[in-house]
Amino acid sequence: QVQLVESGGGLVQAGGSLRLSCVASGLTFSIYTMGWFHQAPGKEREFVAAISRGGINTEYIDTVKGRFTISRDYAKKTVSLQMNSLKPEDTAVYYCAARRQQLSTKMSEYDYWGQGTQVTVPS
């Protein structure tokens, strides 16, 4: 049984920071691309960031470049998303996802999903 469990969400004022974490279990962590997606109220889920199986390559949606950083810790089987300079438009449920193949930004290509953690940045 594969399980991805997100944590670290909450309410933060604009300009503040949060660090999301996702702990993976039931899989061989090093062979999975890991990603973060988010879904804002009334909108479809969309790609935010991903990190390759080896941890060398990363991709980000344009709106978070320079503000968010994705990283992974193989010993802890954890992927994190450091979110700085948060904006109201970042408000969404953030989902951790895992893919058994190479890095992808496409939601449909991910195999496993967490339940999400809420990030709220009031305007």
XYZ file of C-alpha atoms in Angstrom:
123
model
C 0.000 0.000 0.000
C 1.459 3.308 -1.128
C 0.779 6.278 1.075
C 1.695 9.929 0.634
C 0.992 12.164 3.612
C 1.291 15.930 3.332
C 1.790 18.323 6.203
C 2.784 21.911 6.820
C -0.161 23.787 5.405
C -1.877 26.607 7.190
C -2.822 30.244 7.063
C -0.075 32.769 6.463
C -0.121 36.450 5.593
C 0.991 37.653 2.182
C 4.754 37.803 2.003
C 5.183 35.023 4.510
C 6.540 31.516 4.146
C 5.458 27.935 4.608
C 7.225 24.640 4.145
C 5.146 21.694 3.009
C 6.346 18.146 3.516
C 5.198 14.848 2.076
C 6.267 11.543 3.566
C 6.110 8.546 1.238
C 5.708 4.958 2.336
C 5.100 1.678 0.577
C 7.306 2.539 -2.397
C 10.939 2.613 -3.436
C 11.360 6.339 -3.092
C 14.459 6.740 -5.262
C 12.787 5.474 -8.437
C 9.881 7.906 -8.253
C 9.589 11.368 -9.623
C 7.931 13.494 -6.961
C 5.702 16.454 -7.586
C 3.415 19.025 -6.075
C 0.117 20.143 -7.547
C -2.452 22.545 -6.230
C -6.128 23.201 -6.665
C -7.691 26.555 -5.908
C -11.405 27.021 -5.264
C -13.362 26.759 -8.487
C -10.318 25.794 -10.542
C -8.789 22.608 -11.855
C -5.811 20.983 -10.231
C -2.571 22.195 -11.773
C 1.122 21.460 -11.682
C 3.309 23.427 -9.280
C 6.705 21.740 -9.030
C 8.460 18.431 -9.582
C 11.824 16.880 -8.865
C 13.459 14.063 -10.787
C 14.226 10.634 -9.419
C 17.879 11.534 -8.917
C 17.079 14.914 -7.434
C 19.034 16.818 -10.067
C 16.311 18.196 -12.312
C 13.426 20.357 -11.187
C 10.515 22.051 -12.912
C 8.208 24.793 -11.710
C 5.134 26.538 -12.950
C 6.095 30.050 -14.007
C 4.081 31.751 -11.293
C 6.166 30.215 -8.495
C 9.655 30.403 -9.994
C 12.006 32.200 -7.656
C 9.615 31.819 -4.741
C 9.138 28.068 -4.302
C 11.802 25.378 -4.020
C 11.213 21.646 -4.228
C 13.631 19.210 -2.621
C 13.775 15.578 -1.570
C 15.375 13.644 1.242
C 16.022 10.007 0.393
C 16.749 8.928 3.951
C 13.466 10.347 5.187
C 11.562 9.450 2.000
C 10.231 12.969 1.998
C 9.655 15.628 -0.618
C 9.310 19.228 0.512
C 8.078 22.461 -0.988
C 9.526 25.608 0.507
C 7.161 28.459 -0.286
C 8.398 32.010 0.196
C 6.872 35.382 -0.603
C 3.417 33.877 -0.555
C 0.619 35.607 -2.395
C -3.160 35.356 -2.113
C -3.230 33.585 -5.466
C -1.218 30.748 -3.911
C -4.253 29.845 -1.821
C -5.150 26.267 -2.665
C -5.076 22.697 -1.520
C -1.594 21.345 -2.217
C -1.203 17.709 -3.213
C 1.875 15.540 -3.205
C 2.199 13.073 -6.078
C 4.544 10.274 -7.143
C 5.370 8.943 -10.611
C 7.249 5.718 -11.378
C 8.905 7.204 -14.456
C 10.824 10.314 -15.432
C 9.906 13.852 -14.465
C 6.549 15.035 -15.730
C 4.388 18.103 -15.270
C 1.230 16.276 -16.303
C -1.224 15.330 -13.608
C -2.459 12.330 -15.575
C 1.002 10.762 -15.592
C 1.332 10.517 -11.809
C 0.545 7.241 -10.116
C -0.088 8.082 -6.474
C -1.549 11.034 -4.639
C -1.794 12.355 -1.137
C -4.932 13.772 0.401
C -3.772 17.368 0.290
C -2.998 20.139 2.726
C -4.641 23.544 2.737
C -2.610 26.708 2.208
C -4.437 29.973 2.751
C -2.997 33.422 2.068
C -5.618 36.075 2.756
C -5.761 39.197 0.643
